[in-house]
Amino acid sequence: MFINKKKIKHLELIPIILISFILFKIVNEPGFLFGGLRYVISIFSYLIWAFVIAFLLNPMMVYLERKFKINRIFSILIIYLLFVALIAFVIIVITPILVENIGMFLKNLDSYVTSTQSWITEIIDDLKLDDKYDVYTYLENNINDILQMVKGFLNISLNFVFKKIIDLTSTMLKLIFGILISIYLLSDKEKLIIKIKKLLFAVLSSNTAKMSINIGRKLNNAFSKYIIGKLIDSAIIGVICFLGLFTFKVPFALLISIIVGVTNLIPYIGGIVGLIPAVIIILIISPIKALFVFLFLLVLQQLDSWILSPKIIGNQTGLTPLLIIVALMVGGATFGIMGMFIAIPVTAVIKEFVGEYVENRLKAKGIDDSTIKS
């Protein structure tokens, strides 16, 4: 009996030894942590894709079930038919055009650089800047370095994008399996939620478990509405950008619009992040049109930051435009880009808890709206 207890005692030390070893590796080799995270993510990549897809499609499923009173099977069938149709449209229509645009740009990059250099030289000669400030000598010594640096940046960036667009096999495989697994997640979501609740009540006190479930429910609601609002906002900005550039015959309008739409998903600074590569691409082709693109995207970014985004996301999350802007500034200053991503949903949850607390305190004191307004 004594020997068994001793063996059990030694066995209990194994988790401590393993945790100590892992902590030592993390402190001694910081790359070990990121390598381990990448390995875990690669193993569970299909589940991660499935969770993301299910999380994004769940609001639409819930809407169909509540609005039209249809059962789970038909609601899942409808949303996945729409989802697959959207993916097919991107693959069949958008991707070939995008690949063609990038390929054409890379193919003609040398001629674009040469024409830009000639244009700059003509401007200097027409304005006689060389006679006054010896600008030509300066530019002659530096223009090649500047243009080659820009060309190198574009080659690296666009080759990376081009490679990612072509190398779709692994991503498509994960997407397909993710879609299949997400169907089961949505189909059995109530059962999964019940199991999670049972686990929380098993390991936590009743009050803590209830509070955790309440917070989780509010966070899920806030993040769902925020993501939907951000996707709608970015889609609108991408479409407006494409229509504006296409109307004024700006080259590679689709490529630039996709860059602007995708980077717009980054809160607050997304417009500026998308503006820089867009202007550089057009600057190499036509400096005059680059100025137009810069002004157009700058106005579009201001329109989105101060009017469109606060309006759409505010309607989704229940936050005022002022509160959204303040939340983004505080989140960005505190935790950087990641802080901007989580700032609005977290603020929405805090606002809801504060609102509930205020209402409960007012009821406890017997104060109603009429008393406050008087």
mmCIF file of C-alpha atoms in Angstrom:
data_model
loop_
_atom_site.group_PDB
_atom_site.id
_atom_site.type_symbol
_atom_site.label_atom_id
_atom_site.label_comp_id
_atom_site.label_asym_id
_atom_site.label_seq_id
_atom_site.Cartn_x
_atom_site.Cartn_y
_atom_site.Cartn_z
ATOM 1 C CA MET A 1 0.000 0.000 0.000
ATOM 2 C CA PHE A 2 2.850 2.307 0.908
ATOM 3 C CA ILE A 3 4.606 1.571 -2.404
ATOM 4 C CA ASN A 4 1.475 2.496 -4.391
ATOM 5 C CA LYS A 5 1.159 5.807 -2.591
ATOM 6 C CA LYS A 6 4.804 6.529 -3.251
ATOM 7 C CA LYS A 7 4.400 5.742 -6.948
ATOM 8 C CA ILE A 8 1.363 7.997 -7.181
ATOM 9 C CA LYS A 9 3.263 10.777 -5.496
ATOM 10 C CA HIS A 10 6.062 10.539 -8.069
ATOM 11 C CA LEU A 11 3.540 10.473 -10.881
ATOM 12 C CA GLU A 12 2.051 13.717 -9.608
ATOM 13 C CA LEU A 13 5.443 15.392 -10.121
ATOM 14 C CA ILE A 14 5.422 14.710 -13.868
ATOM 15 C CA PRO A 15 3.112 17.645 -14.798
ATOM 16 C CA ILE A 16 5.231 20.000 -12.664
ATOM 17 C CA ILE A 17 8.421 18.809 -14.374
ATOM 18 C CA LEU A 18 6.856 19.215 -17.821
ATOM 19 C CA ILE A 19 5.560 22.724 -17.032
ATOM 20 C CA SER A 20 8.978 23.715 -15.637
ATOM 21 C CA PHE A 21 10.704 22.398 -18.768
ATOM 22 C CA ILE A 22 8.323 24.313 -21.052
ATOM 23 C CA LEU A 23 8.765 27.556 -19.062
ATOM 24 C CA PHE A 24 12.559 27.151 -19.183
ATOM 25 C CA LYS A 25 12.455 26.637 -22.966
ATOM 26 C CA ILE A 26 10.257 29.726 -23.414
ATOM 27 C CA VAL A 27 12.581 31.922 -21.319
ATOM 28 C CA ASN A 28 15.776 30.474 -22.800
ATOM 29 C CA GLU A 29 14.507 30.322 -26.398
ATOM 30 C CA PRO A 30 11.655 32.800 -27.104
ATOM 31 C CA GLY A 31 11.333 31.328 -30.593
ATOM 32 C CA PHE A 32 10.270 28.038 -29.001
ATOM 33 C CA LEU A 33 6.942 29.597 -27.966
ATOM 34 C CA PHE A 34 6.154 30.945 -31.437
ATOM 35 C CA GLY A 35 7.311 27.713 -33.059
ATOM 36 C CA GLY A 36 5.072 25.753 -30.711
ATOM 37 C CA LEU A 37 2.124 28.044 -31.423
ATOM 38 C CA ARG A 38 2.645 27.684 -35.170
ATOM 39 C CA TYR A 39 2.773 23.893 -34.779
ATOM 40 C CA VAL A 40 -0.433 23.815 -32.697
ATOM 41 C CA ILE A 41 -2.192 26.168 -35.144
ATOM 42 C CA SER A 42 -1.120 23.997 -38.090
ATOM 43 C CA ILE A 43 -2.517 20.890 -36.378
ATOM 44 C CA PHE A 44 -5.837 22.539 -35.541
ATOM 45 C CA SER A 45 -5.982 24.721 -38.689
ATOM 46 C CA TYR A 46 -9.044 22.887 -40.003
ATOM 47 C CA LEU A 47 -10.866 23.420 -36.704
ATOM 48 C CA ILE A 48 -9.816 27.088 -36.657
ATOM 49 C CA TRP A 49 -11.174 27.571 -40.186
ATOM 50 C CA ALA A 50 -14.361 25.752 -39.184
ATOM 51 C CA PHE A 51 -14.840 27.911 -36.075
ATOM 52 C CA VAL A 52 -14.252 31.149 -38.007
ATOM 53 C CA ILE A 53 -16.688 30.142 -40.763
ATOM 54 C CA ALA A 54 -19.318 29.013 -38.253
ATOM 55 C CA PHE A 55 -18.871 32.207 -36.215
ATOM 56 C CA LEU A 56 -19.349 34.400 -39.309
ATOM 57 C CA LEU A 57 -22.343 32.470 -40.655
ATOM 58 C CA ASN A 58 -24.119 31.924 -37.326
ATOM 59 C CA PRO A 59 -25.807 35.396 -37.250
ATOM 60 C CA MET A 60 -27.305 34.802 -40.705
ATOM 61 C CA MET A 61 -28.559 31.364 -39.634
ATOM 62 C CA VAL A 62 -30.127 32.768 -36.472
ATOM 63 C CA TYR A 63 -31.743 35.581 -38.509
ATOM 64 C CA LEU A 64 -33.302 33.131 -40.986
ATOM 65 C CA GLU A 65 -34.628 30.915 -38.209
ATOM 66 C CA ARG A 66 -36.177 33.786 -36.253
ATOM 67 C CA LYS A 67 -37.442 35.858 -39.185
ATOM 68 C CA PHE A 68 -38.847 33.138 -41.424
ATOM 69 C CA LYS A 69 -39.421 30.384 -38.825
ATOM 70 C CA ILE A 70 -37.533 27.761 -40.829
ATOM 71 C CA ASN A 71 -35.811 24.768 -39.254
ATOM 72 C CA ARG A 72 -32.072 24.277 -38.794
ATOM 73 C CA ILE A 73 -31.525 22.038 -41.828
ATOM 74 C CA PHE A 74 -33.011 24.512 -44.321
ATOM 75 C CA SER A 75 -31.322 27.553 -42.751
ATOM 76 C CA ILE A 76 -27.911 25.824 -42.945
ATOM 77 C CA LEU A 77 -28.623 24.778 -46.548
ATOM 78 C CA ILE A 78 -29.481 28.363 -47.562
ATOM 79 C CA ILE A 79 -26.496 30.065 -45.927
ATOM 80 C CA TYR A 80 -24.004 27.521 -47.248
ATOM 81 C CA LEU A 81 -25.377 27.737 -50.771
ATOM 82 C CA LEU A 82 -24.882 31.521 -50.592
ATOM 83 C CA PHE A 83 -21.436 31.104 -49.039
ATOM 84 C CA VAL A 84 -20.249 28.613 -51.667
ATOM 85 C CA ALA A 85 -21.692 30.826 -54.435
ATOM 86 C CA LEU A 86 -19.677 33.772 -53.093
ATOM 87 C CA ILE A 87 -16.473 31.695 -52.990
ATOM 88 C CA ALA A 88 -17.120 30.412 -56.517
ATOM 89 C CA PHE A 89 -17.632 33.989 -57.751
ATOM 90 C CA VAL A 90 -14.322 35.081 -56.213
ATOM 91 C CA ILE A 91 -12.433 32.100 -57.649
ATOM 92 C CA ILE A 92 -13.996 32.095 -61.117
ATOM 93 C CA VAL A 93 -14.439 35.833 -61.750
ATOM 94 C CA ILE A 94 -12.325 37.968 -59.400
ATOM 95 C CA THR A 95 -9.144 35.875 -58.986
ATOM 96 C CA PRO A 96 -8.278 35.513 -62.726
ATOM 97 C CA ILE A 97 -8.675 39.266 -63.259
ATOM 98 C CA LEU A 98 -6.565 39.991 -60.187
ATOM 99 C CA VAL A 99 -3.823 37.567 -61.288
ATOM 100 C CA GLU A 100 -3.854 39.086 -64.776
ATOM 101 C CA ASN A 101 -3.536 42.620 -63.351
ATOM 102 C CA ILE A 102 -0.589 41.688 -61.150
ATOM 103 C CA GLY A 103 1.116 39.779 -63.956
ATOM 104 C CA MET A 104 0.667 42.680 -66.380
ATOM 105 C CA PHE A 105 2.025 45.162 -63.855
ATOM 106 C CA LEU A 106 5.131 43.078 -63.134
ATOM 107 C CA LYS A 107 5.703 42.488 -66.861
ATOM 108 C CA ASN A 108 5.582 46.215 -67.675
ATOM 109 C CA LEU A 109 7.314 47.444 -64.530
ATOM 110 C CA ASP A 110 10.587 48.335 -66.312
ATOM 111 C CA SER A 111 8.785 50.409 -68.948
ATOM 112 C CA TYR A 112 6.739 52.149 -66.226
ATOM 113 C CA VAL A 113 9.960 53.096 -64.415
ATOM 114 C CA THR A 114 11.524 54.409 -67.632
ATOM 115 C CA SER A 115 8.471 56.508 -68.554
ATOM 116 C CA THR A 116 8.309 57.945 -65.026
ATOM 117 C CA GLN A 117 11.953 58.924 -65.210
ATOM 118 C CA SER A 118 11.358 60.641 -68.592
ATOM 119 C CA TRP A 119 8.329 62.462 -67.192
ATOM 120 C CA ILE A 120 10.333 63.828 -64.260
ATOM 121 C CA THR A 121 13.088 64.984 -66.629
ATOM 122 C CA GLU A 122 10.556 66.799 -68.845
ATOM 123 C CA ILE A 123 9.047 68.585 -65.821
ATOM 124 C CA ILE A 124 12.489 69.787 -64.777
ATOM 125 C CA ASP A 125 13.264 71.056 -68.302
ATOM 126 C CA ASP A 126 9.876 72.771 -68.741
ATOM 127 C CA LEU A 127 10.055 74.570 -65.409
ATOM 128 C CA LYS A 128 13.763 75.339 -65.839
ATOM 129 C CA LEU A 129 14.384 74.112 -62.318
ATOM 130 C CA ASP A 130 17.833 72.928 -63.252
ATOM 131 C CA ASP A 131 19.018 76.463 -64.036
ATOM 132 C CA LYS A 132 17.779 77.761 -60.711
ATOM 133 C CA TYR A 133 18.451 74.985 -58.239
ATOM 134 C CA ASP A 134 20.620 72.463 -60.110
ATOM 135 C CA VAL A 135 17.789 69.994 -59.542
ATOM 136 C CA TYR A 136 18.644 67.881 -62.590
ATOM 137 C CA THR A 137 22.125 67.086 -61.309
ATOM 138 C CA TYR A 138 20.727 66.070 -57.963
ATOM 139 C CA LEU A 139 18.007 63.916 -59.493
ATOM 140 C CA GLU A 140 20.370 62.472 -62.067
ATOM 141 C CA ASN A 141 22.513 61.233 -59.220
ATOM 142 C CA ASN A 142 19.621 59.947 -57.140
ATOM 143 C CA ILE A 143 16.597 59.229 -59.360
ATOM 144 C CA ASN A 144 17.801 55.792 -60.390
ATOM 145 C CA ASP A 145 18.355 54.798 -56.778
ATOM 146 C CA ILE A 146 14.913 56.108 -55.805
ATOM 147 C CA LEU A 147 13.109 54.393 -58.685
ATOM 148 C CA GLN A 148 15.018 51.154 -58.207
ATOM 149 C CA MET A 149 14.140 51.203 -54.518
ATOM 150 C CA VAL A 150 10.450 51.687 -55.364
ATOM 151 C CA LYS A 151 10.695 48.995 -58.035
ATOM 152 C CA GLY A 152 12.288 46.600 -55.544
ATOM 153 C CA PHE A 153 9.560 47.282 -53.004
ATOM 154 C CA LEU A 154 6.845 46.649 -55.592
ATOM 155 C CA ASN A 155 8.566 43.516 -56.858
ATOM 156 C CA ILE A 156 8.784 42.068 -53.362
ATOM 157 C CA SER A 157 5.222 43.036 -52.399
ATOM 158 C CA LEU A 158 3.497 42.055 -55.634
ATOM 159 C CA ASN A 159 5.498 38.845 -56.072
ATOM 160 C CA PHE A 160 4.461 37.870 -52.568
ATOM 161 C CA VAL A 161 0.805 38.591 -53.367
ATOM 162 C CA PHE A 162 1.111 36.846 -56.753
ATOM 163 C CA LYS A 163 2.613 33.751 -55.137
ATOM 164 C CA LYS A 164 -0.104 33.655 -52.487
ATOM 165 C CA ILE A 165 -2.851 33.962 -55.086
ATOM 166 C CA ILE A 166 -1.419 31.135 -57.201
ATOM 167 C CA ASP A 167 -0.629 28.880 -54.250
ATOM 168 C CA LEU A 168 -4.266 28.213 -53.323
ATOM 169 C CA THR A 169 -4.162 24.408 -53.044
ATOM 170 C CA SER A 170 -3.466 24.178 -49.316
ATOM 171 C CA THR A 171 -5.789 27.070 -48.476
ATOM 172 C CA MET A 172 -8.621 25.669 -50.568
ATOM 173 C CA LEU A 173 -8.223 22.249 -48.911
ATOM 174 C CA LYS A 174 -8.438 23.837 -45.457
ATOM 175 C CA LEU A 175 -11.403 25.914 -46.576
ATOM 176 C CA ILE A 176 -13.288 22.860 -47.875
ATOM 177 C CA PHE A 177 -12.691 20.834 -44.709
ATOM 178 C CA GLY A 178 -13.424 23.940 -42.628
ATOM 179 C CA ILE A 179 -16.794 24.336 -44.357
ATOM 180 C CA LEU A 180 -17.676 20.671 -43.734
ATOM 181 C CA ILE A 181 -16.710 20.833 -40.044
ATOM 182 C CA SER A 182 -18.460 24.193 -39.566
ATOM 183 C CA ILE A 183 -21.732 22.606 -40.727
ATOM 184 C CA TYR A 184 -21.546 20.219 -37.782
ATOM 185 C CA LEU A 185 -20.607 23.061 -35.422
ATOM 186 C CA LEU A 186 -23.667 25.065 -36.431
ATOM 187 C CA SER A 187 -25.930 22.027 -36.474
ATOM 188 C CA ASP A 188 -24.997 20.984 -32.935
ATOM 189 C CA LYS A 189 -24.126 24.385 -31.457
ATOM 190 C CA GLU A 190 -26.726 24.148 -28.678
ATOM 191 C CA LYS A 191 -25.308 20.792 -27.536
ATOM 192 C CA LEU A 192 -21.780 22.186 -27.584
ATOM 193 C CA ILE A 193 -22.851 25.225 -25.566
ATOM 194 C CA ILE A 194 -24.525 23.001 -22.962
ATOM 195 C CA LYS A 195 -21.328 20.929 -22.616
ATOM 196 C CA ILE A 196 -19.253 24.088 -22.149
ATOM 197 C CA LYS A 197 -21.706 25.322 -19.497
ATOM 198 C CA LYS A 198 -21.512 21.959 -17.676
ATOM 199 C CA LEU A 199 -17.712 22.188 -17.688
ATOM 200 C CA LEU A 200 -17.817 25.726 -16.249
ATOM 201 C CA PHE A 201 -20.217 24.729 -13.476
ATOM 202 C CA ALA A 202 -18.062 21.664 -12.743
ATOM 203 C CA VAL A 203 -14.781 23.549 -12.275
ATOM 204 C CA LEU A 204 -16.062 26.934 -11.003
ATOM 205 C CA SER A 205 -18.412 28.121 -8.302
ATOM 206 C CA SER A 206 -22.031 28.649 -9.376
ATOM 207 C CA ASN A 207 -21.820 32.456 -9.250
ATOM 208 C CA THR A 208 -18.517 32.537 -11.155
ATOM 209 C CA ALA A 209 -19.852 30.107 -13.768
ATOM 210 C CA LYS A 210 -23.009 32.195 -14.262
ATOM 211 C CA MET A 211 -20.969 35.392 -14.550
ATOM 212 C CA SER A 212 -18.573 33.745 -17.051
ATOM 213 C CA ILE A 213 -21.487 32.521 -19.179
ATOM 214 C CA ASN A 214 -23.088 35.982 -19.108
ATOM 215 C CA ILE A 215 -19.836 37.680 -20.141
ATOM 216 C CA GLY A 216 -19.241 35.090 -22.861
ATOM 217 C CA ARG A 217 -22.746 35.605 -24.242
ATOM 218 C CA LYS A 218 -22.310 39.385 -24.365
ATOM 219 C CA LEU A 219 -18.846 39.141 -25.925
ATOM 220 C CA ASN A 220 -20.102 36.737 -28.583
ATOM 221 C CA ASN A 221 -22.975 39.075 -29.402
ATOM 222 C CA ALA A 222 -20.710 42.148 -29.518
ATOM 223 C CA PHE A 223 -17.985 40.514 -31.656
ATOM 224 C CA SER A 224 -20.544 39.061 -34.082
ATOM 225 C CA LYS A 225 -22.179 42.438 -34.657
ATOM 226 C CA TYR A 226 -18.839 44.222 -34.903
ATOM 227 C CA ILE A 227 -17.398 41.790 -37.475
ATOM 228 C CA ILE A 228 -20.572 41.949 -39.568
ATOM 229 C CA GLY A 229 -20.486 45.754 -39.457
ATOM 230 C CA LYS A 230 -16.794 45.868 -40.382
ATOM 231 C CA LEU A 231 -17.278 43.475 -43.316
ATOM 232 C CA ILE A 232 -20.198 45.548 -44.624
ATOM 233 C CA ASP A 233 -18.190 48.762 -44.221
ATOM 234 C CA SER A 234 -15.122 47.356 -46.016
ATOM 235 C CA ALA A 235 -17.246 45.943 -48.846
ATOM 236 C CA ILE A 236 -18.898 49.355 -49.376
ATOM 237 C CA ILE A 237 -15.514 51.137 -49.359
ATOM 238 C CA GLY A 238 -14.092 48.615 -51.850
ATOM 239 C CA VAL A 239 -17.054 49.062 -54.209
ATOM 240 C CA ILE A 240 -16.951 52.890 -53.986
ATOM 241 C CA CYS A 241 -13.200 52.806 -54.619
ATOM 242 C CA PHE A 242 -13.610 50.571 -57.688
ATOM 243 C CA LEU A 243 -16.423 52.693 -59.148
ATOM 244 C CA GLY A 244 -14.453 55.907 -58.638
ATOM 245 C CA LEU A 245 -11.207 54.584 -60.128
ATOM 246 C CA PHE A 246 -12.972 52.810 -62.996
ATOM 247 C CA THR A 247 -14.952 55.958 -63.868
ATOM 248 C CA PHE A 248 -11.746 57.996 -64.189
ATOM 249 C CA LYS A 249 -9.976 55.187 -66.088
ATOM 250 C CA VAL A 250 -7.295 54.603 -63.437
ATOM 251 C CA PRO A 251 -5.181 51.526 -64.316
ATOM 252 C CA PHE A 252 -5.547 48.371 -62.198
ATOM 253 C CA ALA A 253 -8.733 49.670 -60.554
ATOM 254 C CA LEU A 254 -9.746 46.191 -59.330
ATOM 255 C CA LEU A 255 -6.338 45.445 -57.796
ATOM 256 C CA ILE A 256 -6.252 48.786 -55.967
ATOM 257 C CA SER A 257 -9.872 48.433 -54.801
ATOM 258 C CA ILE A 258 -9.205 44.983 -53.333
ATOM 259 C CA ILE A 259 -6.114 46.324 -51.530
ATOM 260 C CA VAL A 260 -8.152 49.244 -50.142
ATOM 261 C CA GLY A 261 -11.117 47.037 -49.176
ATOM 262 C CA VAL A 262 -8.998 44.407 -47.406
ATOM 263 C CA THR A 263 -6.782 46.883 -45.541
ATOM 264 C CA ASN A 264 -9.918 48.762 -44.483
ATOM 265 C CA LEU A 265 -10.638 45.811 -42.180
ATOM 266 C CA ILE A 266 -7.827 47.217 -40.017
ATOM 267 C CA PRO A 267 -9.572 49.657 -37.674
ATOM 268 C CA TYR A 268 -8.808 53.377 -37.855
ATOM 269 C CA ILE A 269 -5.514 53.180 -39.813
ATOM 270 C CA GLY A 270 -6.662 50.733 -42.506
ATOM 271 C CA GLY A 271 -7.388 53.497 -45.006
ATOM 272 C CA ILE A 272 -3.862 54.904 -44.746
ATOM 273 C CA VAL A 273 -2.332 51.411 -44.933
ATOM 274 C CA GLY A 274 -4.198 50.773 -48.191
ATOM 275 C CA LEU A 275 -3.495 54.227 -49.606
ATOM 276 C CA ILE A 276 0.306 53.867 -49.614
ATOM 277 C CA PRO A 277 0.716 50.826 -51.945
ATOM 278 C CA ALA A 278 -2.150 52.065 -54.157
ATOM 279 C CA VAL A 279 -0.467 55.434 -54.758
ATOM 280 C CA ILE A 280 2.958 53.822 -55.320
ATOM 281 C CA ILE A 281 1.503 51.465 -57.967
ATOM 282 C CA ILE A 282 -0.078 54.327 -59.918
ATOM 283 C CA LEU A 283 2.904 56.659 -59.336
ATOM 284 C CA ILE A 284 5.100 54.317 -61.362
ATOM 285 C CA ILE A 285 2.554 54.300 -64.212
ATOM 286 C CA SER A 286 1.261 57.880 -64.244
ATOM 287 C CA PRO A 287 2.326 60.505 -61.675
ATOM 288 C CA ILE A 288 -0.642 62.732 -62.644
ATOM 289 C CA LYS A 289 -3.149 59.956 -61.962
ATOM 290 C CA ALA A 290 -1.242 59.069 -58.783
ATOM 291 C CA LEU A 291 -2.083 62.529 -57.426
ATOM 292 C CA PHE A 292 -5.757 61.958 -58.241
ATOM 293 C CA VAL A 293 -5.674 58.499 -56.590
ATOM 294 C CA PHE A 294 -4.026 59.987 -53.492
ATOM 295 C CA LEU A 295 -6.666 62.712 -53.134
ATOM 296 C CA PHE A 296 -9.541 60.343 -53.937
ATOM 297 C CA LEU A 297 -8.446 57.690 -51.410
ATOM 298 C CA LEU A 298 -7.694 60.360 -48.799
ATOM 299 C CA VAL A 299 -11.235 61.744 -49.097
ATOM 300 C CA LEU A 300 -12.648 58.197 -49.096
ATOM 301 C CA GLN A 301 -10.662 57.343 -45.963
ATOM 302 C CA GLN A 302 -11.923 60.458 -44.164
ATOM 303 C CA LEU A 303 -15.498 59.674 -45.236
ATOM 304 C CA ASP A 304 -15.162 56.170 -43.851
ATOM 305 C CA SER A 305 -13.381 57.105 -40.604
ATOM 306 C CA TRP A 306 -15.719 59.922 -39.563
ATOM 307 C CA ILE A 307 -19.086 59.038 -41.131
ATOM 308 C CA LEU A 308 -19.549 55.628 -42.751
ATOM 309 C CA SER A 309 -17.710 53.345 -40.306
ATOM 310 C CA PRO A 310 -19.075 54.920 -37.084
ATOM 311 C CA LYS A 311 -22.590 54.859 -38.561
ATOM 312 C CA ILE A 312 -22.547 51.210 -39.690
ATOM 313 C CA ILE A 313 -20.648 49.824 -36.716
ATOM 314 C CA GLY A 314 -22.600 52.060 -34.337
ATOM 315 C CA ASN A 315 -25.892 50.630 -35.631
ATOM 316 C CA GLN A 316 -24.542 47.116 -35.160
ATOM 317 C CA THR A 317 -22.998 47.533 -31.697
ATOM 318 C CA GLY A 318 -25.194 50.265 -30.206
ATOM 319 C CA LEU A 319 -22.233 52.615 -29.690
ATOM 320 C CA THR A 320 -22.251 56.301 -30.629
ATOM 321 C CA PRO A 321 -19.712 57.508 -33.242
ATOM 322 C CA LEU A 322 -17.849 59.478 -30.561
ATOM 323 C CA LEU A 323 -17.562 56.413 -28.319
ATOM 324 C CA ILE A 324 -16.313 54.310 -31.258
ATOM 325 C CA ILE A 325 -13.587 56.838 -32.113
ATOM 326 C CA VAL A 326 -12.511 57.127 -28.460
ATOM 327 C CA ALA A 327 -12.477 53.318 -28.076
ATOM 328 C CA LEU A 328 -10.279 52.929 -31.160
ATOM 329 C CA MET A 329 -7.844 55.599 -29.939
ATOM 330 C CA VAL A 330 -7.575 54.099 -26.445
ATOM 331 C CA GLY A 331 -7.307 50.541 -27.761
ATOM 332 C CA GLY A 332 -4.654 51.501 -30.303
ATOM 333 C CA ALA A 333 -2.621 53.503 -27.789
ATOM 334 C CA THR A 334 -2.767 50.680 -25.240
ATOM 335 C CA PHE A 335 -2.381 47.479 -27.256
ATOM 336 C CA GLY A 336 -1.589 48.587 -30.832
ATOM 337 C CA ILE A 337 -3.439 47.110 -33.810
ATOM 338 C CA MET A 338 -4.764 44.176 -31.787
ATOM 339 C CA GLY A 339 -6.180 46.680 -29.302
ATOM 340 C CA MET A 340 -8.040 48.392 -32.162
ATOM 341 C CA PHE A 341 -9.578 45.075 -33.218
ATOM 342 C CA ILE A 342 -10.960 44.274 -29.780
ATOM 343 C CA ALA A 343 -11.632 47.845 -28.571
ATOM 344 C CA ILE A 344 -15.141 48.257 -30.015
ATOM 345 C CA PRO A 345 -16.597 44.841 -28.988
ATOM 346 C CA VAL A 346 -15.119 45.154 -25.484
ATOM 347 C CA THR A 347 -16.430 48.724 -25.188
ATOM 348 C CA ALA A 348 -19.881 47.521 -26.272
ATOM 349 C CA VAL A 349 -19.850 44.866 -23.521
ATOM 350 C CA ILE A 350 -18.622 47.347 -20.883
ATOM 351 C CA LYS A 351 -21.303 49.829 -21.972
ATOM 352 C CA GLU A 352 -23.956 47.136 -21.573
ATOM 353 C CA PHE A 353 -22.762 46.150 -18.084
ATOM 354 C CA VAL A 354 -22.526 49.794 -17.005
ATOM 355 C CA GLY A 355 -26.023 50.423 -18.380
ATOM 356 C CA GLU A 356 -27.418 47.445 -16.438
ATOM 357 C CA TYR A 357 -25.664 48.603 -13.255
ATOM 358 C CA VAL A 358 -27.001 52.160 -13.598
ATOM 359 C CA GLU A 359 -30.558 50.939 -14.261
ATOM 360 C CA ASN A 360 -30.484 48.610 -11.249
ATOM 361 C CA ARG A 361 -29.162 51.378 -8.980
ATOM 362 C CA LEU A 362 -31.840 53.808 -10.197
ATOM 363 C CA LYS A 363 -34.587 51.219 -9.579
ATOM 364 C CA ALA A 364 -33.219 50.537 -6.103
ATOM 365 C CA LYS A 365 -33.433 54.283 -5.358
ATOM 366 C CA GLY A 366 -36.903 54.590 -6.886
ATOM 367 C CA ILE A 367 -35.771 56.995 -9.602
ATOM 368 C CA ASP A 368 -37.460 56.746 -13.019
ATOM 369 C CA ASP A 369 -37.064 58.588 -16.342
ATOM 370 C CA SER A 370 -39.667 61.199 -15.464
ATOM 371 C CA THR A 371 -37.704 62.180 -12.360
ATOM 372 C CA ILE A 372 -34.495 62.559 -14.375
ATOM 373 C CA LYS A 373 -36.124 64.601 -17.170
ATOM 374 C CA SER A 374 -37.894 66.974 -14.806
#
